Amino acid sequence: STGPMPKIAGARVWYSTDDGATWRTAPLSGGKDGRYTIRADYPALAATSGAVSVKVEAWDSTGNRLEQTTLRAFPLRAPRAPS
């Protein structure tokens, strides 16, 4: 595109630790420079599928919309024991 890109008007994120059977909303922060951060708390590893799936919906000021789901986006691991 040769013109300016439209501004991001909003976004939502969900995550799943059971391969998409259930989804939880992830609080979203940032966005001033087009970068966002989410915060997610995961259950104990044994209560999960061993990975996190992510679903994102975003839209811009001109009405363009994106929806993307990535199953098993990254693996979970057990917390490290204190040293």
Short mmCIF file of N, CA and C in Angstrom, two decimals:
data_model
loop_
_atom_site.label_atom_id
_atom_site.label_comp_id
_atom_site.label_asym_id
_atom_site.label_seq_id
_atom_site.Cartn_x
_atom_site.Cartn_y
_atom_site.Cartn_z
N SER A 1 0.83 -1.18 0.00
CA SER A 1 0.00 0.00 0.00
C SER A 1 0.88 1.25 0.00
N THR A 2 0.52 2.21 -0.80
CA THR A 2 1.30 3.44 -0.85
C THR A 2 0.79 4.49 0.12
N GLY A 3 -0.45 4.37 0.56
CA GLY A 3 -1.03 5.34 1.49
C GLY A 3 -0.84 4.88 2.93
N PRO A 4 -1.26 5.73 3.85
CA PRO A 4 -1.14 5.35 5.26
C PRO A 4 -2.07 4.18 5.60
N MET A 5 -1.62 3.35 6.50
CA MET A 5 -2.42 2.21 6.93
C MET A 5 -3.51 2.71 7.88
N PRO A 6 -4.70 2.11 7.85
CA PRO A 6 -5.74 2.51 8.80
C PRO A 6 -5.34 2.14 10.22
N LYS A 7 -5.84 2.87 11.19
CA LYS A 7 -5.52 2.61 12.59
C LYS A 7 -6.29 1.39 13.09
N ILE A 8 -5.64 0.63 13.96
CA ILE A 8 -6.32 -0.49 14.59
C ILE A 8 -7.37 0.07 15.54
N ALA A 9 -8.60 -0.37 15.37
CA ALA A 9 -9.70 0.15 16.18
C ALA A 9 -9.98 -0.74 17.38
N GLY A 10 -9.62 -2.00 17.30
CA GLY A 10 -9.86 -2.89 18.43
C GLY A 10 -9.35 -4.28 18.18
N ALA A 11 -9.23 -5.03 19.26
CA ALA A 11 -8.76 -6.41 19.17
C ALA A 11 -9.24 -7.18 20.38
N ARG A 12 -9.38 -8.50 20.21
CA ARG A 12 -9.73 -9.40 21.31
C ARG A 12 -8.91 -10.67 21.15
N VAL A 13 -8.58 -11.27 22.28
CA VAL A 13 -7.78 -12.50 22.27
C VAL A 13 -8.38 -13.49 23.25
N TRP A 14 -8.39 -14.75 22.84
CA TRP A 14 -8.81 -15.85 23.69
C TRP A 14 -7.72 -16.91 23.67
N TYR A 15 -7.65 -17.71 24.72
CA TYR A 15 -6.69 -18.81 24.74
C TYR A 15 -7.36 -20.07 25.26
N SER A 16 -6.80 -21.20 24.88
CA SER A 16 -7.33 -22.50 25.28
C SER A 16 -6.18 -23.41 25.67
N THR A 17 -6.38 -24.18 26.72
CA THR A 17 -5.38 -25.17 27.12
C THR A 17 -5.90 -26.59 26.93
N ASP A 18 -7.00 -26.72 26.17
CA ASP A 18 -7.56 -28.05 25.88
C ASP A 18 -7.83 -28.21 24.38
N ASP A 19 -6.91 -27.70 23.59
CA ASP A 19 -6.97 -27.82 22.12
C ASP A 19 -8.23 -27.22 21.51
N GLY A 20 -8.74 -26.15 22.11
CA GLY A 20 -9.87 -25.43 21.54
C GLY A 20 -11.24 -25.90 21.97
N ALA A 21 -11.32 -26.85 22.90
CA ALA A 21 -12.63 -27.30 23.38
C ALA A 21 -13.32 -26.18 24.16
N THR A 22 -12.54 -25.42 24.93
CA THR A 22 -13.06 -24.25 25.65
C THR A 22 -12.08 -23.10 25.48
N TRP A 23 -12.60 -21.88 25.53
CA TRP A 23 -11.78 -20.68 25.34
C TRP A 23 -11.98 -19.73 26.50
N ARG A 24 -10.89 -19.05 26.91
CA ARG A 24 -10.93 -18.03 27.95
C ARG A 24 -10.46 -16.71 27.35
N THR A 25 -11.10 -15.63 27.79
CA THR A 25 -10.69 -14.30 27.33
C THR A 25 -9.36 -13.94 27.98
N ALA A 26 -8.45 -13.39 27.19
CA ALA A 26 -7.16 -12.92 27.70
C ALA A 26 -7.18 -11.39 27.73
N PRO A 27 -6.97 -10.77 28.88
CA PRO A 27 -6.92 -9.31 28.95
C PRO A 27 -5.83 -8.76 28.03
N LEU A 28 -6.16 -7.73 27.30
CA LEU A 28 -5.28 -7.13 26.30
C LEU A 28 -4.88 -5.74 26.75
N SER A 29 -3.60 -5.40 26.63
CA SER A 29 -3.15 -4.05 26.96
C SER A 29 -2.19 -3.55 25.89
N GLY A 30 -1.94 -2.26 25.91
CA GLY A 30 -1.04 -1.65 24.92
C GLY A 30 -1.82 -1.15 23.73
N GLY A 31 -1.21 -1.26 22.56
CA GLY A 31 -1.87 -0.88 21.34
C GLY A 31 -1.51 0.50 20.82
N LYS A 32 -0.82 1.29 21.62
CA LYS A 32 -0.51 2.66 21.18
C LYS A 32 0.38 2.68 19.95
N ASP A 33 1.30 1.73 19.85
CA ASP A 33 2.20 1.68 18.70
C ASP A 33 1.92 0.47 17.81
N GLY A 34 0.72 -0.12 17.98
CA GLY A 34 0.36 -1.29 17.19
C GLY A 34 0.79 -2.59 17.83
N ARG A 35 1.37 -2.53 19.02
CA ARG A 35 1.80 -3.74 19.73
C ARG A 35 0.90 -3.94 20.94
N TYR A 36 0.54 -5.18 21.17
CA TYR A 36 -0.33 -5.53 22.28
C TYR A 36 0.32 -6.60 23.13
N THR A 37 -0.09 -6.67 24.39
CA THR A 37 0.36 -7.69 25.32
C THR A 37 -0.87 -8.32 25.95
N ILE A 38 -0.83 -9.64 26.12
CA ILE A 38 -1.92 -10.31 26.83
C ILE A 38 -1.37 -10.93 28.11
N ARG A 39 -2.27 -11.18 29.03
CA ARG A 39 -1.91 -11.88 30.27
C ARG A 39 -2.82 -13.10 30.37
N ALA A 40 -2.21 -14.26 30.60
CA ALA A 40 -2.98 -15.49 30.73
C ALA A 40 -2.42 -16.31 31.89
N ASP A 41 -3.30 -16.85 32.68
CA ASP A 41 -2.92 -17.76 33.76
C ASP A 41 -3.34 -19.16 33.34
N TYR A 42 -2.39 -20.08 33.38
CA TYR A 42 -2.65 -21.44 32.91
C TYR A 42 -2.86 -22.38 34.08
N PRO A 43 -3.72 -23.39 33.92
CA PRO A 43 -3.88 -24.40 34.98
C PRO A 43 -2.62 -25.27 35.07
N ALA A 44 -2.61 -26.14 36.07
CA ALA A 44 -1.50 -27.08 36.20
C ALA A 44 -1.33 -27.87 34.90
N LEU A 45 -0.11 -28.17 34.55
CA LEU A 45 0.20 -28.84 33.28
C LEU A 45 -0.63 -30.12 33.10
N ALA A 46 -0.81 -30.90 34.14
CA ALA A 46 -1.55 -32.16 34.04
C ALA A 46 -3.02 -31.95 33.68
N ALA A 47 -3.54 -30.75 33.91
CA ALA A 47 -4.95 -30.44 33.59
C ALA A 47 -5.11 -29.83 32.21
N THR A 48 -4.06 -29.87 31.40
CA THR A 48 -4.10 -29.28 30.05
C THR A 48 -3.78 -30.32 28.99
N SER A 49 -3.85 -29.90 27.74
CA SER A 49 -3.44 -30.76 26.63
C SER A 49 -1.93 -30.69 26.41
N GLY A 50 -1.25 -29.84 27.18
CA GLY A 50 0.19 -29.68 27.03
C GLY A 50 0.59 -28.54 26.13
N ALA A 51 -0.40 -27.81 25.60
CA ALA A 51 -0.10 -26.69 24.71
C ALA A 51 -1.18 -25.62 24.86
N VAL A 52 -0.87 -24.44 24.36
CA VAL A 52 -1.82 -23.32 24.38
C VAL A 52 -2.24 -23.01 22.94
N SER A 53 -3.53 -22.90 22.74
CA SER A 53 -4.08 -22.45 21.46
C SER A 53 -4.51 -21.00 21.62
N VAL A 54 -4.43 -20.22 20.55
CA VAL A 54 -4.73 -18.79 20.61
C VAL A 54 -5.70 -18.42 19.49
N LYS A 55 -6.68 -17.61 19.84
CA LYS A 55 -7.64 -17.10 18.86
C LYS A 55 -7.63 -15.57 18.96
N VAL A 56 -7.49 -14.89 17.82
CA VAL A 56 -7.39 -13.43 17.78
C VAL A 56 -8.43 -12.88 16.81
N GLU A 57 -9.04 -11.78 17.21
CA GLU A 57 -9.93 -11.01 16.33
C GLU A 57 -9.46 -9.56 16.41
N ALA A 58 -9.24 -8.93 15.28
CA ALA A 58 -8.81 -7.52 15.25
C ALA A 58 -9.50 -6.82 14.10
N TRP A 59 -9.70 -5.51 14.26
CA TRP A 59 -10.35 -4.72 13.21
C TRP A 59 -9.75 -3.33 13.19
N ASP A 60 -9.88 -2.69 12.02
CA ASP A 60 -9.32 -1.34 11.88
C ASP A 60 -10.43 -0.31 11.69
N SER A 61 -10.02 0.93 11.58
CA SER A 61 -10.96 2.05 11.52
C SER A 61 -11.75 2.11 10.22
N THR A 62 -11.36 1.35 9.21
CA THR A 62 -12.11 1.34 7.95
C THR A 62 -12.99 0.11 7.79
N GLY A 63 -13.05 -0.73 8.84
CA GLY A 63 -13.93 -1.88 8.80
C GLY A 63 -13.30 -3.20 8.40
N ASN A 64 -12.01 -3.20 8.09
CA ASN A 64 -11.34 -4.47 7.80
C ASN A 64 -11.28 -5.29 9.08
N ARG A 65 -11.41 -6.61 8.94
CA ARG A 65 -11.46 -7.48 10.12
C ARG A 65 -10.61 -8.72 9.87
N LEU A 66 -9.94 -9.17 10.91
CA LEU A 66 -9.12 -10.37 10.86
C LEU A 66 -9.53 -11.28 12.00
N GLU A 67 -9.71 -12.56 11.69
CA GLU A 67 -9.93 -13.58 12.71
C GLU A 67 -8.96 -14.70 12.42
N GLN A 68 -8.19 -15.10 13.44
CA GLN A 68 -7.21 -16.16 13.24
C GLN A 68 -7.16 -17.05 14.47
N THR A 69 -7.14 -18.35 14.24
CA THR A 69 -7.00 -19.33 15.31
C THR A 69 -5.78 -20.18 15.04
N THR A 70 -4.92 -20.31 16.05
CA THR A 70 -3.74 -21.16 15.94
C THR A 70 -3.83 -22.22 17.04
N LEU A 71 -4.11 -23.44 16.65
CA LEU A 71 -4.17 -24.53 17.62
C LEU A 71 -2.77 -24.97 17.98
N ARG A 72 -2.56 -25.22 19.29
CA ARG A 72 -1.27 -25.68 19.81
C ARG A 72 -0.16 -24.71 19.40
N ALA A 73 -0.39 -23.43 19.63
CA ALA A 73 0.55 -22.37 19.23
C ALA A 73 1.90 -22.51 19.92
N PHE A 74 1.88 -22.92 21.19
CA PHE A 74 3.15 -23.13 21.90
C PHE A 74 2.93 -24.13 23.03
N PRO A 75 3.99 -24.87 23.37
CA PRO A 75 3.86 -25.88 24.42
C PRO A 75 3.91 -25.27 25.82
N LEU A 76 3.28 -25.94 26.75
CA LEU A 76 3.40 -25.59 28.16
C LEU A 76 4.46 -26.49 28.78
N ARG A 77 5.03 -26.04 29.88
CA ARG A 77 6.00 -26.88 30.60
C ARG A 77 5.78 -26.67 32.09
N ALA A 78 6.20 -27.65 32.84
CA ALA A 78 6.07 -27.58 34.29
C ALA A 78 6.97 -26.47 34.82
N PRO A 79 6.55 -25.79 35.90
CA PRO A 79 7.41 -24.75 36.47
C PRO A 79 8.70 -25.35 36.99
N ARG A 80 9.75 -24.55 36.95
CA ARG A 80 11.04 -25.00 37.47
C ARG A 80 11.01 -25.00 39.00
N ALA A 81 11.70 -25.97 39.54
CA ALA A 81 11.83 -26.04 41.00
C ALA A 81 12.77 -24.94 41.46
N PRO A 82 12.49 -24.34 42.61
CA PRO A 82 13.40 -23.30 43.12
C PRO A 82 14.79 -23.86 43.36
N SER A 83 15.79 -23.06 43.12
CA SER A 83 17.18 -23.56 43.33
C SER A 83 17.75 -23.06 44.62
#
